[in-house]
Amino acid sequence: MKKHNFLLLLQFLLVFFFNQTTIAQSIIIKGKIPIYISPDEPAPVRRAAEDLQRDLNTVLGQPSAFVTKLPQKGPVIVIATADHYKENKLLLKDWEAHQIYADKEHIILNGADMRGTIYAIYSFSELILGVKPLWFWASEQPVHKDQITMAVNYKKVFNSPDIKYRAWLPNDTDFLTPWQKLSDNNYQALFEVMLRLKLNTLEGIITGKESFTPPYSPGKDAATGQQRGLITTGHHLNIFGSTYAFWEDYWKEVRHLPAPELTIANRQALKEFWGYHIDLAKRNNLEVVWLVGFRGNHDIPFWEFFPDAPKDDKSRAKVIEEMVQMQIDLLKEKTGNPHPPMRLTLYNEMSNLTAAGLFHIPDEPSLIINFVAARRDHFPALDVRNYTFSGKPVGYYLNFQFTSTGSHLAQAEGPRKMEQNYRIVDSLSGHKLLFSVVNAGNIREHLVELSANADMMWNFKPFNPTSFLSTFSNNYYGSQYGIEISQLYQDFFNSYWQQKKGDLPGFERQYLFQDLRYARAIEMLLNDLEKGKYSTNPLDNHPLDDPSKGSVGYFRVIPADNDAENQLEAMAKGTASSIAKLEKITIKSDQIYNKLESGKVFFDDNLRGQAYLMLHLNRSLNYLVQAYESKENKEKKREFIKQTLNEIHLTKELLNTSNHAPFNDWYTNDAKFGMNLLEKRLSDLYNELSK
């Protein structure tokens, strides 16, 4: 008995001393841990520190205060760039490199430069506090913890990103913009998630109405990006971040003159207008990658906007060359920099002119030649595939969302297709890829693709889409179902109807029938049904199928590629194939959803809900094709119209369930898909057939 008691005492003492040793080798992070920021830190670092302060309060349940002096004892978080922390023995020097490490009881969040420190702050939130980068967009509050243990020898170093400039373009934002206007939290969420994913550039314009009256400040997006530490760059039609929408404002408010006519001949007026935007950015200390180029107002070629534009392609290319050279000369003069960071985006007609050998890119060592994925179906276009590279920096623009035919309500391109695009461009360029931008429109629908792109642009060489999906799924849905969900994502991306066989060897899923194509195809069938017309190829002659505008291949339904005689048969076969795949995916999704604990809402929004949405859209088009083929059988046609209408109702109900906090009324502002109009036309047709 005595021996037994002795052994119990010995065991207790061993456990006690082991625990004491472990505690002595650990930093215990509790609520109210102070945050010290070096007095030399710029405003964007302090803004990120405010998010850290919120994260600490959310996770640990007590507010942390900013302190102006380092405490003599006890744990403290130290935010300091470069050598601002005097005891820093681990200096980093490369672009945006950053680290988290422990120095006794000091937890050091350190970057080689301003953005590096910002990334260190958000990395600490993710790795130590458990705040996921998409927490807000995933509708998931961080998990509460009483305390967090951190090893005293903790050290995590992030080297420089593989791709220097990593951008998002929020474009065609029919859901995002009204939602952003509801609150400042909503508005800030875009900028915060960009930095949490370690992006560094926002593409758009740099002006607003406020930019043309004292004190001549940047527009809200550019100003907020600057406050957050982001670089700004122009969209492919926004030269130096300008827009012709403010042409009148500039001449009236700044020059106090009547606005001259916008013509190619009036180059002095154009030069003055563009020069104002360079001066505006410089005066407000914006960090800019300067966009040069020459397009029209909105997303059109310049010859559709300027009244004195030439009529032939060779002359049009010459005008663009002259305008671009004028802009480059102006930029060098205004900045005093012989090699300012610039980019030229070869979008649409620019891509065609370059591929035809008509447009010649200026020989400028700091000019990023920004190629663009083919429109509507996103793969490296002919210009980049045939271009002779000479060591100059290269950029790539990829659409995840495309307004007329692309993914609007559901993601479609996926991590694997994104990776293939970038691998091809990087390889063709001789590994000179320097700039990436993805067009993701409303953001929320494309969170997996956006996260994959951000990850690949930082870790280009080792990135693997399958591994990414596994890591992503484990992180957001838990390890118990992570592997199954990552496979479901792959199955979902592979469920899309490939209405045309690929023509790039080895390039998977080159052509896809994304959700907006369903909306437009339904419209084309309804046009005939309402008029009593019939055609075996009813998708021909879409209004936007205009080769002169670079818009060839609106639907790209190739009957022979579907073992079909015509478009009707191809649509019937293609949708039936996708329906079979999506039925399996939704059944599996339901099974997981009913058991899932972590990330349940996000799973429903981002995968299960999107699978059901595409299932309903495939069924709706399939039923409508059958209605169309019913011809004179009025009763049969009416029944299929009823089934189509029911699927559209189910799609609307599905979207309504996604209108939850913090995304209340998200889908009520649909201006692109046109769900309500489709529903009305189907209902009217059904009623007409009931007479």
mmCIF file with all atom_site columns, C-alpha atoms in Angstrom, residues 217-324:
data_model
loop_
_atom_site.group_PDB
_atom_site.id
_atom_site.type_symbol
_atom_site.label_atom_id
_atom_site.label_alt_id
_atom_site.label_comp_id
_atom_site.label_asym_id
_atom_site.label_entity_id
_atom_site.label_seq_id
_atom_site.pdbx_PDB_ins_code
_atom_site.Cartn_x
_atom_site.Cartn_y
_atom_site.Cartn_z
_atom_site.occupancy
_atom_site.B_iso_or_equiv
_atom_site.pdbx_formal_charge
_atom_site.auth_seq_id
_atom_site.auth_comp_id
_atom_site.auth_asym_id
_atom_site.auth_atom_id
_atom_site.pdbx_PDB_model_num
ATOM 1   C CA . SER A 1 217 ? -8.804  63.883 -52.948 1.00 0.00 ? 217 SER A CA 1
ATOM 2   C CA . PRO A 1 218 ? -8.837  60.426 -54.569 1.00 0.00 ? 218 PRO A CA 1
ATOM 3   C CA . GLY A 1 219 ? -12.102 58.558 -55.007 1.00 0.00 ? 219 GLY A CA 1
ATOM 4   C CA . LYS A 1 220 ? -13.407 56.453 -52.133 1.00 0.00 ? 220 LYS A CA 1
ATOM 5   C CA . ASP A 1 221 ? -12.025 53.097 -53.339 1.00 0.00 ? 221 ASP A CA 1
ATOM 6   C CA . ALA A 1 222 ? -8.533  54.438 -54.069 1.00 0.00 ? 222 ALA A CA 1
ATOM 7   C CA . ALA A 1 223 ? -8.475  56.414 -50.802 1.00 0.00 ? 223 ALA A CA 1
ATOM 8   C CA . THR A 1 224 ? -9.610  53.405 -48.750 1.00 0.00 ? 224 THR A CA 1
ATOM 9   C CA . GLY A 1 225 ? -7.102  51.188 -50.515 1.00 0.00 ? 225 GLY A CA 1
ATOM 10  C CA . GLN A 1 226 ? -4.361  53.661 -49.618 1.00 0.00 ? 226 GLN A CA 1
ATOM 11  C CA . GLN A 1 227 ? -5.513  53.779 -45.989 1.00 0.00 ? 227 GLN A CA 1
ATOM 12  C CA . ARG A 1 228 ? -5.284  49.998 -45.947 1.00 0.00 ? 228 ARG A CA 1
ATOM 13  C CA . GLY A 1 229 ? -1.862  49.838 -47.624 1.00 0.00 ? 229 GLY A CA 1
ATOM 14  C CA . LEU A 1 230 ? -2.949  48.671 -51.074 1.00 0.00 ? 230 LEU A CA 1
ATOM 15  C CA . ILE A 1 231 ? -1.460  49.662 -54.419 1.00 0.00 ? 231 ILE A CA 1
ATOM 16  C CA . THR A 1 232 ? -3.889  51.030 -57.007 1.00 0.00 ? 232 THR A CA 1
ATOM 17  C CA . THR A 1 233 ? -3.963  50.425 -60.740 1.00 0.00 ? 233 THR A CA 1
ATOM 18  C CA . GLY A 1 234 ? -6.327  51.322 -63.553 1.00 0.00 ? 234 GLY A CA 1
ATOM 19  C CA . HIS A 1 235 ? -8.806  48.963 -65.150 1.00 0.00 ? 235 HIS A CA 1
ATOM 20  C CA . HIS A 1 236 ? -8.097  48.246 -68.821 1.00 0.00 ? 236 HIS A CA 1
ATOM 21  C CA . LEU A 1 237 ? -10.049 51.305 -69.971 1.00 0.00 ? 237 LEU A CA 1
ATOM 22  C CA . ASN A 1 238 ? -9.008  53.625 -67.108 1.00 0.00 ? 238 ASN A CA 1
ATOM 23  C CA . ILE A 1 239 ? -5.836  55.344 -68.285 1.00 0.00 ? 239 ILE A CA 1
ATOM 24  C CA . PHE A 1 240 ? -3.848  56.422 -65.213 1.00 0.00 ? 240 PHE A CA 1
ATOM 25  C CA . GLY A 1 241 ? -6.980  55.505 -63.228 1.00 0.00 ? 241 GLY A CA 1
ATOM 26  C CA . SER A 1 242 ? -9.134  58.055 -65.087 1.00 0.00 ? 242 SER A CA 1
ATOM 27  C CA . THR A 1 243 ? -12.600 57.692 -66.574 1.00 0.00 ? 243 THR A CA 1
ATOM 28  C CA . TYR A 1 244 ? -14.251 59.753 -69.287 1.00 0.00 ? 244 TYR A CA 1
ATOM 29  C CA . ALA A 1 245 ? -17.331 59.851 -67.047 1.00 0.00 ? 245 ALA A CA 1
ATOM 30  C CA . PHE A 1 246 ? -15.556 62.731 -65.271 1.00 0.00 ? 246 PHE A CA 1
ATOM 31  C CA . TRP A 1 247 ? -14.478 64.557 -68.445 1.00 0.00 ? 247 TRP A CA 1
ATOM 32  C CA . GLU A 1 248 ? -17.069 67.321 -67.904 1.00 0.00 ? 248 GLU A CA 1
ATOM 33  C CA . ASP A 1 249 ? -16.214 67.571 -64.182 1.00 0.00 ? 249 ASP A CA 1
ATOM 34  C CA . TYR A 1 250 ? -12.545 68.174 -64.892 1.00 0.00 ? 250 TYR A CA 1
ATOM 35  C CA . TRP A 1 251 ? -13.088 70.996 -67.367 1.00 0.00 ? 251 TRP A CA 1
ATOM 36  C CA . LYS A 1 252 ? -15.891 72.628 -65.407 1.00 0.00 ? 252 LYS A CA 1
ATOM 37  C CA . GLU A 1 253 ? -14.575 72.329 -61.839 1.00 0.00 ? 253 GLU A CA 1
ATOM 38  C CA . VAL A 1 254 ? -10.789 72.392 -62.304 1.00 0.00 ? 254 VAL A CA 1
ATOM 39  C CA . ARG A 1 255 ? -10.250 74.399 -65.483 1.00 0.00 ? 255 ARG A CA 1
ATOM 40  C CA . HIS A 1 256 ? -13.458 76.493 -65.298 1.00 0.00 ? 256 HIS A CA 1
ATOM 41  C CA . LEU A 1 257 ? -13.905 76.033 -69.027 1.00 0.00 ? 257 LEU A CA 1
ATOM 42  C CA . PRO A 1 258 ? -16.491 74.419 -71.284 1.00 0.00 ? 258 PRO A CA 1
ATOM 43  C CA . ALA A 1 259 ? -15.542 70.807 -71.923 1.00 0.00 ? 259 ALA A CA 1
ATOM 44  C CA . PRO A 1 260 ? -13.942 70.327 -75.339 1.00 0.00 ? 260 PRO A CA 1
ATOM 45  C CA . GLU A 1 261 ? -15.198 67.568 -77.592 1.00 0.00 ? 261 GLU A CA 1
ATOM 46  C CA . LEU A 1 262 ? -13.670 64.158 -76.972 1.00 0.00 ? 262 LEU A CA 1
ATOM 47  C CA . THR A 1 263 ? -11.901 63.460 -80.237 1.00 0.00 ? 263 THR A CA 1
ATOM 48  C CA . ILE A 1 264 ? -8.710  61.762 -81.293 1.00 0.00 ? 264 ILE A CA 1
ATOM 49  C CA . ALA A 1 265 ? -7.584  64.958 -82.986 1.00 0.00 ? 265 ALA A CA 1
ATOM 50  C CA . ASN A 1 266 ? -7.842  66.903 -79.716 1.00 0.00 ? 266 ASN A CA 1
ATOM 51  C CA . ARG A 1 267 ? -4.822  65.191 -78.199 1.00 0.00 ? 267 ARG A CA 1
ATOM 52  C CA . GLN A 1 268 ? -3.748  68.178 -76.131 1.00 0.00 ? 268 GLN A CA 1
ATOM 53  C CA . ALA A 1 269 ? -7.031  68.053 -74.201 1.00 0.00 ? 269 ALA A CA 1
ATOM 54  C CA . LEU A 1 270 ? -6.637  64.303 -73.639 1.00 0.00 ? 270 LEU A CA 1
ATOM 55  C CA . LYS A 1 271 ? -3.051  64.809 -72.511 1.00 0.00 ? 271 LYS A CA 1
ATOM 56  C CA . GLU A 1 272 ? -4.100  67.488 -70.028 1.00 0.00 ? 272 GLU A CA 1
ATOM 57  C CA . PHE A 1 273 ? -6.918  65.317 -68.664 1.00 0.00 ? 273 PHE A CA 1
ATOM 58  C CA . TRP A 1 274 ? -4.619  62.328 -68.191 1.00 0.00 ? 274 TRP A CA 1
ATOM 59  C CA . GLY A 1 275 ? -1.898  64.503 -66.710 1.00 0.00 ? 275 GLY A CA 1
ATOM 60  C CA . TYR A 1 276 ? -4.305  65.743 -64.051 1.00 0.00 ? 276 TYR A CA 1
ATOM 61  C CA . HIS A 1 277 ? -4.738  62.162 -62.803 1.00 0.00 ? 277 HIS A CA 1
ATOM 62  C CA . ILE A 1 278 ? -0.984  61.646 -62.539 1.00 0.00 ? 278 ILE A CA 1
ATOM 63  C CA . ASP A 1 279 ? -0.747  64.856 -60.521 1.00 0.00 ? 279 ASP A CA 1
ATOM 64  C CA . LEU A 1 280 ? -3.709  63.829 -58.355 1.00 0.00 ? 280 LEU A CA 1
ATOM 65  C CA . ALA A 1 281 ? -2.088  60.497 -57.487 1.00 0.00 ? 281 ALA A CA 1
ATOM 66  C CA . LYS A 1 282 ? 1.278   62.123 -56.767 1.00 0.00 ? 282 LYS A CA 1
ATOM 67  C CA . ARG A 1 283 ? -0.242  64.892 -54.645 1.00 0.00 ? 283 ARG A CA 1
ATOM 68  C CA . ASN A 1 284 ? -2.073  62.318 -52.531 1.00 0.00 ? 284 ASN A CA 1
ATOM 69  C CA . ASN A 1 285 ? 0.929   59.948 -52.321 1.00 0.00 ? 285 ASN A CA 1
ATOM 70  C CA . LEU A 1 286 ? -0.874  57.031 -53.936 1.00 0.00 ? 286 LEU A CA 1
ATOM 71  C CA . GLU A 1 287 ? 1.216   53.983 -54.741 1.00 0.00 ? 287 GLU A CA 1
ATOM 72  C CA . VAL A 1 288 ? 0.355   53.240 -58.370 1.00 0.00 ? 288 VAL A CA 1
ATOM 73  C CA . VAL A 1 289 ? 1.062   50.793 -61.154 1.00 0.00 ? 289 VAL A CA 1
ATOM 74  C CA . TRP A 1 290 ? 0.173   53.148 -64.012 1.00 0.00 ? 290 TRP A CA 1
ATOM 75  C CA . LEU A 1 291 ? -2.265  51.874 -66.628 1.00 0.00 ? 291 LEU A CA 1
ATOM 76  C CA . VAL A 1 292 ? -1.582  52.972 -70.204 1.00 0.00 ? 292 VAL A CA 1
ATOM 77  C CA . GLY A 1 293 ? -3.694  52.123 -73.244 1.00 0.00 ? 293 GLY A CA 1
ATOM 78  C CA . PHE A 1 294 ? -6.489  53.515 -75.363 1.00 0.00 ? 294 PHE A CA 1
ATOM 79  C CA . ARG A 1 295 ? -10.069 52.271 -75.315 1.00 0.00 ? 295 ARG A CA 1
ATOM 80  C CA . GLY A 1 296 ? -13.508 53.869 -75.442 1.00 0.00 ? 296 GLY A CA 1
ATOM 81  C CA . ASN A 1 297 ? -15.856 54.882 -72.671 1.00 0.00 ? 297 ASN A CA 1
ATOM 82  C CA . HIS A 1 298 ? -17.146 51.719 -70.993 1.00 0.00 ? 298 HIS A CA 1
ATOM 83  C CA . ASP A 1 299 ? -15.976 48.330 -72.260 1.00 0.00 ? 299 ASP A CA 1
ATOM 84  C CA . ILE A 1 300 ? -15.782 49.160 -75.978 1.00 0.00 ? 300 ILE A CA 1
ATOM 85  C CA . PRO A 1 301 ? -13.050 49.811 -78.563 1.00 0.00 ? 301 PRO A CA 1
ATOM 86  C CA . PHE A 1 302 ? -12.065 53.457 -78.987 1.00 0.00 ? 302 PHE A CA 1
ATOM 87  C CA . TRP A 1 303 ? -13.478 53.538 -82.520 1.00 0.00 ? 303 TRP A CA 1
ATOM 88  C CA . GLU A 1 304 ? -16.985 52.978 -81.155 1.00 0.00 ? 304 GLU A CA 1
ATOM 89  C CA . PHE A 1 305 ? -16.670 56.052 -78.954 1.00 0.00 ? 305 PHE A CA 1
ATOM 90  C CA . PHE A 1 306 ? -14.488 58.660 -80.656 1.00 0.00 ? 306 PHE A CA 1
ATOM 91  C CA . PRO A 1 307 ? -16.275 60.186 -83.676 1.00 0.00 ? 307 PRO A CA 1
ATOM 92  C CA . ASP A 1 308 ? -13.109 60.726 -85.733 1.00 0.00 ? 308 ASP A CA 1
ATOM 93  C CA . ALA A 1 309 ? -11.748 57.174 -85.366 1.00 0.00 ? 309 ALA A CA 1
ATOM 94  C CA . PRO A 1 310 ? -10.289 55.467 -88.466 1.00 0.00 ? 310 PRO A CA 1
ATOM 95  C CA . LYS A 1 311 ? -12.158 52.594 -90.109 1.00 0.00 ? 311 LYS A CA 1
ATOM 96  C CA . ASP A 1 312 ? -9.447  50.005 -90.767 1.00 0.00 ? 312 ASP A CA 1
ATOM 97  C CA . ASP A 1 313 ? -7.547  47.889 -88.234 1.00 0.00 ? 313 ASP A CA 1
ATOM 98  C CA . LYS A 1 314 ? -4.073  48.997 -89.297 1.00 0.00 ? 314 LYS A CA 1
ATOM 99  C CA . SER A 1 315 ? -4.924  52.685 -88.758 1.00 0.00 ? 315 SER A CA 1
ATOM 100 C CA . ARG A 1 316 ? -6.677  51.902 -85.491 1.00 0.00 ? 316 ARG A CA 1
ATOM 101 C CA . ALA A 1 317 ? -3.600  50.078 -84.197 1.00 0.00 ? 317 ALA A CA 1
ATOM 102 C CA . LYS A 1 318 ? -1.444  53.041 -85.188 1.00 0.00 ? 318 LYS A CA 1
ATOM 103 C CA . VAL A 1 319 ? -3.675  55.419 -83.165 1.00 0.00 ? 319 VAL A CA 1
ATOM 104 C CA . ILE A 1 320 ? -3.351  53.192 -80.075 1.00 0.00 ? 320 ILE A CA 1
ATOM 105 C CA . GLU A 1 321 ? 0.443   53.077 -80.494 1.00 0.00 ? 321 GLU A CA 1
ATOM 106 C CA . GLU A 1 322 ? 0.621   56.881 -80.699 1.00 0.00 ? 322 GLU A CA 1
ATOM 107 C CA . MET A 1 323 ? -1.657  57.384 -77.694 1.00 0.00 ? 323 MET A CA 1
ATOM 108 C CA . VAL A 1 324 ? 0.256   54.885 -75.557 1.00 0.00 ? 324 VAL A CA 1
#
